[in-house]
């Protein structure tokens, strides 16, 4: 099975081409996955002035970058081969492509220039992020996947971005084969708990069995990554703020008492919900009272904010893990790149939940990328119809080969998940 994966939900354009042995379903774990290509362009610098992701700009950048990245990925996978004779486009194909790209004429022109003149690559399916995320950004990936599907006559598998973050955590790097990266997908013991922490989400998800998800709790306002980004902005740090807060916090030694203690909102509430807007606002009020924000004060606030967020995430996850008797905890999403959070969860499992296995994504796989979408695509495409069930807002797509019309219809419910503000 060979899959092309496309991710454009936020501010990273990611494309990967993955391969696994056809005879073994990917869910019959552990499974070996070879990475034939894995390319990414980040727009983080472009959005820096907005302190978040600006949807129209994200769409424009995805549209600019997606085809060059695709060409790069096909070349890396040795699948980019120029046709010997010119291709004659049928009227039907012309109509299909212009319909798909009717709002993106430049993308249609570039698509024709880049892709009509190459041999159909040996790829079995296209996995594309269909939500949640920023709607204008998502559509660039979806339209490109649809156009490729029409051109190459292969199915499109819509993928839930958050499930991608979960699966990325289960990957372990193995020695390269023929210069290509190889990952092993670990087997999971159920029930399992996932804590998804990114720029757009903060969710505790119970995974009852493969593909069966229940959201136990989520943020009532800002996502934790969003709070990191906004607090960073208040402290005069660039976007994305998470790594910046973290770097600044590291300059303060662990046991130095905070100059400005912050609250731990909802730490003790008897649900699994979060509220990070309250914490962010507490930082704002604290800063307003300070006549001069010295480097020392900024660092102390950064550390206290990070400590508060970490404590809340740990407390809620620990309680949910105990209540539901889970066997594994999976951390997923961009905020898992945070060193303090990684260490705190490592300590939690080592000291207090010793019979639970913890999965944290490799640092490079924690933020958005195409590979994580491809992994879910491989799992979906190797499952049987009956093995797949879905629940709640993380309703998952089935493994059958959807037609373009079916894909559009399936996308509709997910479009409701898309937020209108500048988080993903
Ligand atoms: O998963 P992701 O790449 O994109 C979304 O789907 O949102 O997550 C991006 C978020 C941003 O808010 C960013 O500030 C945060 O992850 N992040 C971090 C760190 N690295 C990235 N937050 C805290 N500490 C970090 N080291
Ligand atoms: Zn993400």
GROMACS .gro file of C-alpha atoms and ligand atoms in nm:
model
  451
    1UNK     CA    1   0.000   0.000   0.000
    2UNK     CA    2   0.140   0.338  -0.096
    3UNK     CA    3  -0.027   0.656   0.015
    4UNK     CA    4   0.014   1.026  -0.060
    5UNK     CA    5  -0.078   1.246   0.237
    6UNK     CA    6  -0.165   1.615   0.234
    7UNK     CA    7  -0.194   1.844   0.539
    8UNK     CA    8  -0.304   2.209   0.508
    9UNK     CA    9  -0.525   2.264   0.814
   10UNK     CA   10  -0.327   2.544   0.973
   11UNK     CA   11   0.003   2.712   0.888
   12UNK     CA   12   0.212   2.416   0.771
   13UNK     CA   13   0.183   2.274   0.421
   14UNK     CA   14   0.290   1.911   0.463
   15UNK     CA   15   0.313   1.630   0.207
   16UNK     CA   16   0.430   1.275   0.268
   17UNK     CA   17   0.441   0.955   0.066
   18UNK     CA   18   0.433   0.643   0.282
   19UNK     CA   19   0.452   0.276   0.205
   20UNK     CA   20   0.364  -0.036   0.396
   21UNK     CA   21   0.338  -0.403   0.306
   22UNK     CA   22   0.004  -0.466   0.141
   23UNK     CA   23  -0.057  -0.808   0.297
   24UNK     CA   24  -0.069  -0.693   0.662
   25UNK     CA   25  -0.329  -0.445   0.787
   26UNK     CA   26  -0.159  -0.150   0.952
   27UNK     CA   27  -0.371  -0.197   1.263
   28UNK     CA   28  -0.223  -0.551   1.304
   29UNK     CA   29   0.059  -0.398   1.498
   30UNK     CA   30   0.338  -0.327   1.527
   31UNK     CA   31   0.357  -0.221   1.164
   32UNK     CA   32   0.657  -0.098   0.965
   33UNK     CA   33   0.609   0.213   0.759
   34UNK     CA   34   0.864   0.341   0.508
   35UNK     CA   35   0.875   0.713   0.440
   36UNK     CA   36   0.937   0.764   0.069
   37UNK     CA   37   0.897   1.140   0.104
   38UNK     CA   38   0.818   1.387   0.382
   39UNK     CA   39   0.828   1.757   0.298
   40UNK     CA   40   0.699   2.064   0.477
   41UNK     CA   41   0.682   2.440   0.440
   42UNK     CA   42   0.598   2.638   0.753
   43UNK     CA   43   0.428   2.977   0.730
   44UNK     CA   44   0.494   3.061   1.095
   45UNK     CA   45   0.716   3.361   1.010
   46UNK     CA   46   0.456   3.502   0.773
   47UNK     CA   47   0.186   3.500   1.042
   48UNK     CA   48   0.418   3.636   1.311
   49UNK     CA   49   0.282   3.993   1.281
   50UNK     CA   50  -0.074   3.875   1.345
   51UNK     CA   51   0.009   3.685   1.665
   52UNK     CA   52  -0.185   3.389   1.527
   53UNK     CA   53  -0.272   3.235   1.193
   54UNK     CA   54  -0.447   3.468   0.949
   55UNK     CA   55  -0.683   3.242   0.747
   56UNK     CA   56  -0.678   3.423   0.409
   57UNK     CA   57  -0.300   3.446   0.419
   58UNK     CA   58  -0.274   3.080   0.515
   59UNK     CA   59  -0.489   2.986   0.215
   60UNK     CA   60  -0.274   3.195  -0.020
   61UNK     CA   61   0.050   3.043   0.109
   62UNK     CA   62  -0.082   2.686   0.092
   63UNK     CA   63  -0.196   2.751  -0.267
   64UNK     CA   64   0.150   2.886  -0.353
   65UNK     CA   65   0.343   2.604  -0.187
   66UNK     CA   66   0.138   2.292  -0.239
   67UNK     CA   67   0.234   2.203  -0.596
   68UNK     CA   68   0.609   2.272  -0.561
   69UNK     CA   69   0.599   2.056  -0.245
   70UNK     CA   70   0.409   1.783  -0.427
   71UNK     CA   71   0.667   1.784  -0.707
   72UNK     CA   72   0.941   1.763  -0.445
   73UNK     CA   73   0.770   1.473  -0.268
   74UNK     CA   74   0.715   1.278  -0.591
   75UNK     CA   75   1.077   1.341  -0.690
   76UNK     CA   76   1.206   1.226  -0.348
   77UNK     CA   77   0.996   0.910  -0.381
   78UNK     CA   78   1.129   0.858  -0.733
   79UNK     CA   79   0.776   0.884  -0.871
   80UNK     CA   80   0.811   1.202  -1.075
   81UNK     CA   81   0.852   1.084  -1.433
   82UNK     CA   82   0.788   1.305  -1.735
   83UNK     CA   83   0.558   1.156  -1.998
   84UNK     CA   84   0.721   1.063  -2.327
   85UNK     CA   85   0.425   1.179  -2.529
   86UNK     CA   86   0.207   1.479  -2.457
   87UNK     CA   87  -0.114   1.409  -2.274
   88UNK     CA   88  -0.445   1.481  -2.440
   89UNK     CA   89  -0.697   1.596  -2.184
   90UNK     CA   90  -1.050   1.473  -2.227
   91UNK     CA   91  -1.332   1.727  -2.206
   92UNK     CA   92  -1.459   1.550  -1.898
   93UNK     CA   93  -1.123   1.580  -1.724
   94UNK     CA   94  -1.095   1.949  -1.817
   95UNK     CA   95  -1.444   2.009  -1.680
   96UNK     CA   96  -1.372   1.812  -1.361
   97UNK     CA   97  -1.051   2.004  -1.288
   98UNK     CA   98  -1.196   2.346  -1.358
   99UNK     CA   99  -1.492   2.262  -1.133
  100UNK     CA  100  -1.264   2.155  -0.847
  101UNK     CA  101  -1.043   2.465  -0.875
  102UNK     CA  102  -1.318   2.711  -0.969
  103UNK     CA  103  -1.216   2.946  -0.688
  104UNK     CA  104  -0.844   2.898  -0.746
  105UNK     CA  105  -0.764   2.969  -1.114
  106UNK     CA  106  -0.388   3.008  -1.048
  107UNK     CA  107  -0.379   2.672  -0.877
  108UNK     CA  108  -0.559   2.517  -1.177
  109UNK     CA  109  -0.302   2.663  -1.417
  110UNK     CA  110  -0.009   2.544  -1.206
  111UNK     CA  111  -0.173   2.205  -1.161
  112UNK     CA  112  -0.201   2.165  -1.539
  113UNK     CA  113   0.159   2.277  -1.593
  114UNK     CA  114   0.301   2.052  -1.322
  115UNK     CA  115   0.093   1.738  -1.321
  116UNK     CA  116  -0.053   1.675  -1.663
  117UNK     CA  117   0.286   1.605  -1.815
  118UNK     CA  118   0.394   1.331  -1.574
  119UNK     CA  119   0.327   0.959  -1.573
  120UNK     CA  120   0.060   0.847  -1.326
  121UNK     CA  121   0.266   0.753  -1.018
  122UNK     CA  122   0.221   0.420  -0.843
  123UNK     CA  123   0.015   0.551  -0.552
  124UNK     CA  124  -0.292   0.369  -0.418
  125UNK     CA  125  -0.477   0.644  -0.233
  126UNK     CA  126  -0.461   1.005  -0.119
  127UNK     CA  127  -0.512   1.092   0.249
  128UNK     CA  128  -0.606   1.453   0.313
  129UNK     CA  129  -0.688   1.648   0.629
  130UNK     CA  130  -1.057   1.731   0.609
  131UNK     CA  131  -1.086   1.898   0.951
  132UNK     CA  132  -1.072   2.037   1.206
  133UNK     CA  133  -0.878   2.345   1.103
  134UNK     CA  134  -0.909   2.676   0.921
  135UNK     CA  135  -1.162   2.633   0.645
  136UNK     CA  136  -0.990   2.832   0.368
  137UNK     CA  137  -0.665   2.648   0.440
  138UNK     CA  138  -0.830   2.304   0.448
  139UNK     CA  139  -0.989   2.353   0.109
  140UNK     CA  140  -0.653   2.402  -0.066
  141UNK     CA  141  -0.548   2.052   0.043
  142UNK     CA  142  -0.888   1.897  -0.022
  143UNK     CA  143  -0.919   2.047  -0.372
  144UNK     CA  144  -0.569   1.937  -0.462
  145UNK     CA  145  -0.646   1.584  -0.339
  146UNK     CA  146  -0.969   1.577  -0.538
  147UNK     CA  147  -0.793   1.696  -0.853
  148UNK     CA  148  -0.522   1.431  -0.815
  149UNK     CA  149  -0.789   1.170  -0.748
  150UNK     CA  150  -0.966   1.265  -1.073
  151UNK     CA  151  -0.640   1.266  -1.266
  152UNK     CA  152  -0.491   0.945  -1.132
  153UNK     CA  153  -0.818   0.763  -1.068
  154UNK     CA  154  -0.741   0.675  -0.707
  155UNK     CA  155  -0.953   0.726  -0.393
  156UNK     CA  156  -0.933   1.010  -0.144
  157UNK     CA  157  -0.951   0.929   0.227
  158UNK     CA  158  -1.060   1.224   0.445
  159UNK     CA  159  -0.857   1.233   0.767
  160UNK     CA  160  -0.929   1.391   1.104
  161UNK     CA  161  -0.628   1.606   1.192
  162UNK     CA  162  -0.651   1.524   1.564
  163UNK     CA  163  -0.638   1.153   1.493
  164UNK     CA  164  -0.320   1.227   1.302
  165UNK     CA  165  -0.170   1.380   1.617
  166UNK     CA  166  -0.267   1.069   1.814
  167UNK     CA  167  -0.107   0.832   1.565
  168UNK     CA  168   0.211   1.040   1.532
  169UNK     CA  169   0.277   0.963   1.899
  170UNK     CA  170   0.279   0.590   1.832
  171UNK     CA  171   0.566   0.609   1.584
  172UNK     CA  172   0.915   0.496   1.674
  173UNK     CA  173   1.205   0.563   1.443
  174UNK     CA  174   1.388   0.252   1.313
  175UNK     CA  175   1.714   0.226   1.118
  176UNK     CA  176   1.688   0.364   0.761
  177UNK     CA  177   1.643   0.121   0.473
  178UNK     CA  178   1.803   0.224   0.141
  179UNK     CA  179   1.838   0.577   0.271
  180UNK     CA  180   1.466   0.600   0.355
  181UNK     CA  181   1.330   0.665   0.704
  182UNK     CA  182   1.140   0.376   0.859
  183UNK     CA  183   0.894   0.398   1.148
  184UNK     CA  184   0.725   0.134   1.353
  185UNK     CA  185   0.368   0.198   1.467
  186UNK     CA  186   0.333   0.069   1.824
  187UNK     CA  187   0.044  -0.143   1.935
  188UNK     CA  188  -0.193   0.018   2.183
  189UNK     CA  189  -0.358  -0.134   2.487
  190UNK     CA  190  -0.716  -0.025   2.544
  191UNK     CA  191  -0.876   0.170   2.694
  192UNK     CA  192  -0.633   0.444   2.618
  193UNK     CA  193  -0.638   0.814   2.696
  194UNK     CA  194  -0.520   1.088   2.461
  195UNK     CA  195  -0.441   1.440   2.571
  196UNK     CA  196  -0.448   1.655   2.259
  197UNK     CA  197  -0.282   1.993   2.307
  198UNK     CA  198  -0.232   2.223   2.012
  199UNK     CA  199  -0.292   2.577   1.892
  200UNK     CA  200  -0.660   2.503   1.832
  201UNK     CA  201  -0.742   2.218   2.072
  202UNK     CA  202  -0.715   2.104   2.428
  203UNK     CA  203  -0.901   1.777   2.466
  204UNK     CA  204  -0.894   1.466   2.680
  205UNK     CA  205  -1.012   1.180   2.462
  206UNK     CA  206  -1.092   0.828   2.576
  207UNK     CA  207  -1.008   0.568   2.311
  208UNK     CA  208  -1.223   0.271   2.401
  209UNK     CA  209  -1.102   0.051   2.117
  210UNK     CA  210  -0.948   0.115   1.775
  211UNK     CA  211  -1.140   0.399   1.610
  212UNK     CA  212  -1.384   0.451   1.898
  213UNK     CA  213  -1.332   0.790   2.057
  214UNK     CA  214  -1.512   0.980   2.329
  215UNK     CA  215  -1.417   1.334   2.421
  216UNK     CA  216  -1.420   1.347   2.802
  217UNK     CA  217  -1.337   1.713   2.833
  218UNK     CA  218  -1.207   2.009   2.639
  219UNK     CA  219  -1.125   2.373   2.673
  220UNK     CA  220  -1.419   2.603   2.726
  221UNK     CA  221  -1.234   2.895   2.568
  222UNK     CA  222  -0.872   2.919   2.450
  223UNK     CA  223  -0.666   2.615   2.359
  224UNK     CA  224  -0.348   2.578   2.561
  225UNK     CA  225  -0.125   2.649   2.257
  226UNK     CA  226  -0.334   2.958   2.183
  227UNK     CA  227  -0.277   3.076   2.542
  228UNK     CA  228   0.099   3.019   2.501
  229UNK     CA  229   0.089   3.225   2.180
  230UNK     CA  230  -0.115   3.508   2.334
  231UNK     CA  231   0.091   3.529   2.653
  232UNK     CA  232   0.406   3.534   2.439
  233UNK     CA  233   0.264   3.829   2.249
  234UNK     CA  234   0.195   4.011   2.578
  235UNK     CA  235   0.557   3.955   2.674
  236UNK     CA  236   0.675   4.092   2.339
  237UNK     CA  237   0.782   3.751   2.205
  238UNK     CA  238   0.729   3.642   1.843
  239UNK     CA  239   0.476   3.388   1.707
  240UNK     CA  240   0.459   3.092   1.756
  241UNK     CA  241   0.488   3.177   2.122
  242UNK     CA  242   0.507   2.828   2.273
  243UNK     CA  243   0.876   2.766   2.205
  244UNK     CA  244   0.960   3.127   2.301
  245UNK     CA  245   0.785   3.105   2.639
  246UNK     CA  246   0.958   2.778   2.698
  247UNK     CA  247   1.305   2.919   2.618
  248UNK     CA  248   1.249   3.219   2.843
  249UNK     CA  249   1.111   3.003   3.126
  250UNK     CA  250   1.420   2.784   3.110
  251UNK     CA  251   1.638   3.079   3.210
  252UNK     CA  252   1.480   3.064   3.559
  253UNK     CA  253   1.593   2.784   3.788
  254UNK     CA  254   1.325   2.533   3.884
  255UNK     CA  255   1.299   2.621   4.251
  256UNK     CA  256   1.302   3.000   4.220
  257UNK     CA  257   0.969   3.119   4.365
  258UNK     CA  258   0.751   3.309   4.119
  259UNK     CA  259   0.760   3.688   4.143
  260UNK     CA  260   0.395   3.695   4.032
  261UNK     CA  261   0.193   3.385   4.124
  262UNK     CA  262  -0.081   3.296   3.874
  263UNK     CA  263  -0.403   3.097   3.928
  264UNK     CA  264  -0.461   2.733   3.818
  265UNK     CA  265  -0.808   2.771   3.658
  266UNK     CA  266  -1.039   2.469   3.686
  267UNK     CA  267  -0.766   2.261   3.846
  268UNK     CA  268  -1.011   2.115   4.093
  269UNK     CA  269  -1.334   2.123   3.890
  270UNK     CA  270  -1.495   1.781   3.888
  271UNK     CA  271  -1.501   1.752   3.508
  272UNK     CA  272  -1.232   1.719   3.243
  273UNK     CA  273  -1.276   2.065   3.095
  274UNK     CA  274  -1.015   2.339   3.084
  275UNK     CA  275  -1.014   2.719   3.074
  276UNK     CA  276  -0.693   2.875   2.953
  277UNK     CA  277  -0.844   3.215   2.872
  278UNK     CA  278  -0.865   3.281   3.248
  279UNK     CA  279  -0.496   3.207   3.289
  280UNK     CA  280  -0.410   3.429   2.992
  281UNK     CA  281  -0.621   3.712   3.136
  282UNK     CA  282  -0.451   3.673   3.474
  283UNK     CA  283  -0.119   3.729   3.295
  284UNK     CA  284  -0.263   4.038   3.125
  285UNK     CA  285  -0.377   4.190   3.457
  286UNK     CA  286  -0.044   4.106   3.617
  287UNK     CA  287   0.147   4.276   3.337
  288UNK     CA  288  -0.075   4.586   3.352
  289UNK     CA  289   0.025   4.642   3.712
  290UNK     CA  290   0.398   4.623   3.643
  291UNK     CA  291   0.558   4.961   3.557
  292UNK     CA  292   0.857   4.811   3.376
  293UNK     CA  293   0.871   4.462   3.228
  294UNK     CA  294   1.235   4.371   3.281
  295UNK     CA  295   1.384   4.055   3.132
  296UNK     CA  296   1.384   3.898   3.479
  297UNK     CA  297   1.013   3.971   3.532
  298UNK     CA  298   0.924   3.842   3.186
  299UNK     CA  299   1.112   3.520   3.250
  300UNK     CA  300   0.943   3.474   3.587
  301UNK     CA  301   0.598   3.524   3.431
  302UNK     CA  302   0.681   3.284   3.144
  303UNK     CA  303   0.789   3.017   3.393
  304UNK     CA  304   0.487   3.064   3.618
  305UNK     CA  305   0.251   3.050   3.318
  306UNK     CA  306   0.417   2.732   3.193
  307UNK     CA  307   0.406   2.580   3.543
  308UNK     CA  308   0.036   2.661   3.578
  309UNK     CA  309  -0.055   2.514   3.236
  310UNK     CA  310   0.152   2.202   3.305
  311UNK     CA  311  -0.002   2.146   3.649
  312UNK     CA  312  -0.355   2.172   3.510
  313UNK     CA  313  -0.284   1.934   3.221
  314UNK     CA  314  -0.120   1.681   3.454
  315UNK     CA  315  -0.395   1.693   3.718
  316UNK     CA  316  -0.683   1.642   3.474
  317UNK     CA  317  -0.509   1.370   3.275
  318UNK     CA  318  -0.410   1.183   3.592
  319UNK     CA  319  -0.765   1.187   3.723
  320UNK     CA  320  -0.912   1.070   3.393
  321UNK     CA  321  -0.650   0.794   3.363
  322UNK     CA  322  -0.738   0.668   3.710
  323UNK     CA  323  -1.113   0.697   3.668
  324UNK     CA  324  -1.121   0.510   3.337
  325UNK     CA  325  -0.852   0.260   3.427
  326UNK     CA  326  -0.657   0.326   3.109
  327UNK     CA  327  -0.356   0.120   3.002
  328UNK     CA  328  -0.191   0.388   2.792
  329UNK     CA  329  -0.168   0.767   2.776
  330UNK     CA  330  -0.096   0.935   2.444
  331UNK     CA  331   0.009   1.297   2.418
  332UNK     CA  332  -0.048   1.465   2.083
  333UNK     CA  333  -0.035   1.809   1.922
  334UNK     CA  334   0.215   2.091   1.887
  335UNK     CA  335   0.231   2.177   2.258
  336UNK     CA  336   0.383   1.834   2.331
  337UNK     CA  337   0.705   1.989   2.195
  338UNK     CA  338   0.722   2.165   2.532
  339UNK     CA  339   1.006   2.024   2.741
  340UNK     CA  340   0.849   2.092   3.080
  341UNK     CA  341   0.524   1.922   2.980
  342UNK     CA  342   0.712   1.622   2.837
  343UNK     CA  343   0.918   1.586   3.154
  344UNK     CA  344   0.616   1.631   3.383
  345UNK     CA  345   0.425   1.352   3.208
  346UNK     CA  346   0.733   1.130   3.211
  347UNK     CA  347   0.757   1.181   3.589
  348UNK     CA  348   0.383   1.127   3.639
  349UNK     CA  349   0.396   0.788   3.473
  350UNK     CA  350   0.725   0.689   3.637
  351UNK     CA  351   0.619   0.788   3.989
  352UNK     CA  352   0.241   0.774   4.017
  353UNK     CA  353   0.092   0.573   3.730
  354UNK     CA  354   0.359   0.310   3.693
  355UNK     CA  355   0.143   0.049   3.518
  356UNK     CA  356   0.049   0.291   3.241
  357UNK     CA  357   0.252   0.322   2.922
  358UNK     CA  358   0.313   0.677   2.797
  359UNK     CA  359   0.347   0.774   2.431
  360UNK     CA  360   0.485   1.118   2.346
  361UNK     CA  361   0.557   1.208   1.983
  362UNK     CA  362   0.910   1.247   1.868
  363UNK     CA  363   0.991   1.618   1.888
  364UNK     CA  364   0.993   1.652   1.508
  365UNK     CA  365   0.653   1.484   1.476
  366UNK     CA  366   0.476   1.687   1.743
  367UNK     CA  367   0.376   1.984   1.527
  368UNK     CA  368   0.170   1.952   1.208
  369UNK     CA  369   0.311   1.748   0.920
  370UNK     CA  370   0.197   1.530   0.630
  371UNK     CA  371   0.335   1.208   0.775
  372UNK     CA  372   0.085   1.197   1.062
  373UNK     CA  373  -0.202   1.225   0.813
  374UNK     CA  374  -0.052   0.948   0.600
  375UNK     CA  375  -0.031   0.711   0.898
  376UNK     CA  376  -0.405   0.746   0.962
  377UNK     CA  377  -0.464   0.703   0.588
  378UNK     CA  378  -0.274   0.373   0.595
  379UNK     CA  379  -0.474   0.254   0.895
  380UNK     CA  380  -0.806   0.356   0.738
  381UNK     CA  381  -0.726   0.199   0.404
  382UNK     CA  382  -0.627  -0.133   0.560
  383UNK     CA  383  -0.928  -0.164   0.793
  384UNK     CA  384  -1.237  -0.356   0.695
  385UNK     CA  385  -1.567  -0.172   0.682
  386UNK     CA  386  -1.702  -0.347   0.991
  387UNK     CA  387  -1.400  -0.273   1.206
  388UNK     CA  388  -1.461   0.099   1.192
  389UNK     CA  389  -1.688   0.278   1.430
  390UNK     CA  390  -1.693   0.638   1.527
  391UNK     CA  391  -1.830   0.858   1.797
  392UNK     CA  392  -1.898   1.221   1.881
  393UNK     CA  393  -1.719   1.510   1.726
  394UNK     CA  394  -1.424   1.295   1.625
  395UNK     CA  395  -1.641   1.107   1.379
  396UNK     CA  396  -1.403   0.925   1.155
  397UNK     CA  397  -1.416   0.842   0.788
  398UNK     CA  398  -1.454   0.484   0.668
  399UNK     CA  399  -1.193   0.305   0.464
  400UNK     CA  400  -1.402   0.261   0.151
  401UNK     CA  401  -1.298   0.457  -0.153
  402UNK     CA  402  -1.521   0.764  -0.153
  403UNK     CA  403  -1.622   0.931  -0.475
  404UNK     CA  404  -1.567   1.302  -0.494
  405UNK     CA  405  -1.937   1.363  -0.432
  406UNK     CA  406  -1.930   1.133  -0.126
  407UNK     CA  407  -1.624   1.312   0.001
  408UNK     CA  408  -1.794   1.652  -0.032
  409UNK     CA  409  -2.098   1.516   0.151
  410UNK     CA  410  -1.884   1.369   0.428
  411UNK     CA  411  -1.695   1.690   0.469
  412UNK     CA  412  -2.004   1.890   0.547
  413UNK     CA  413  -2.046   1.782   0.909
  414UNK     CA  414  -1.677   1.839   0.976
  415UNK     CA  415  -1.694   2.190   0.837
  416UNK     CA  416  -1.896   2.279   1.147
  417UNK     CA  417  -1.590   2.204   1.355
  418UNK     CA  418  -1.394   2.473   1.180
  419UNK     CA  419  -1.330   2.776   1.394
  420UNK     CA  420  -1.359   3.121   1.245
  421UNK     CA  421  -1.089   3.290   1.452
  422UNK     CA  422  -0.717   3.272   1.403
  423UNK     CA  423  -0.646   2.941   1.572
  424UNK     CA  424  -0.633   2.611   1.391
  425LIG     O1  425  -0.039   2.103   1.644
  425LIG     P1  426   0.016   2.232   1.599
  425LIG     O2  427   0.143   2.232   1.516
  425LIG     O3  428  -0.089   2.313   1.515
  425LIG     C1  429  -0.226   2.309   1.547
  425LIG     O4  430  -0.294   2.214   1.503
  425LIG     O5  431  -0.266   2.402   1.623
  425LIG     O6  432   0.038   2.322   1.731
  425LIG     C2  433   0.085   2.454   1.725
  425LIG     C3  434   0.088   2.508   1.867
  425LIG     C4  435   0.118   2.659   1.873
  425LIG     O7  436   0.024   2.720   1.959
  425LIG     C5  437   0.257   2.663   1.934
  425LIG     O8  438   0.283   2.779   2.011
  425LIG     C6  439   0.256   2.538   2.021
  425LIG     O9  440   0.190   2.442   1.942
  425LIG     N1  441   0.393   2.494   2.054
  425LIG     C7  442   0.441   2.495   2.180
  425LIG     C8  443   0.577   2.455   2.170
  425LIG     N2  444   0.605   2.430   2.038
  425LIG     C9  445   0.491   2.454   1.968
  425LIG     N3  446   0.383   2.525   2.296
  425LIG    C10  447   0.457   2.517   2.408
  425LIG     N4  448   0.588   2.482   2.408
  425LIG    C11  449   0.652   2.449   2.293
  425LIG     N5  450   0.780   2.414   2.295
  426LIG    ZN1  451  -0.216   2.016   1.480
   0.00000   0.00000   0.00000
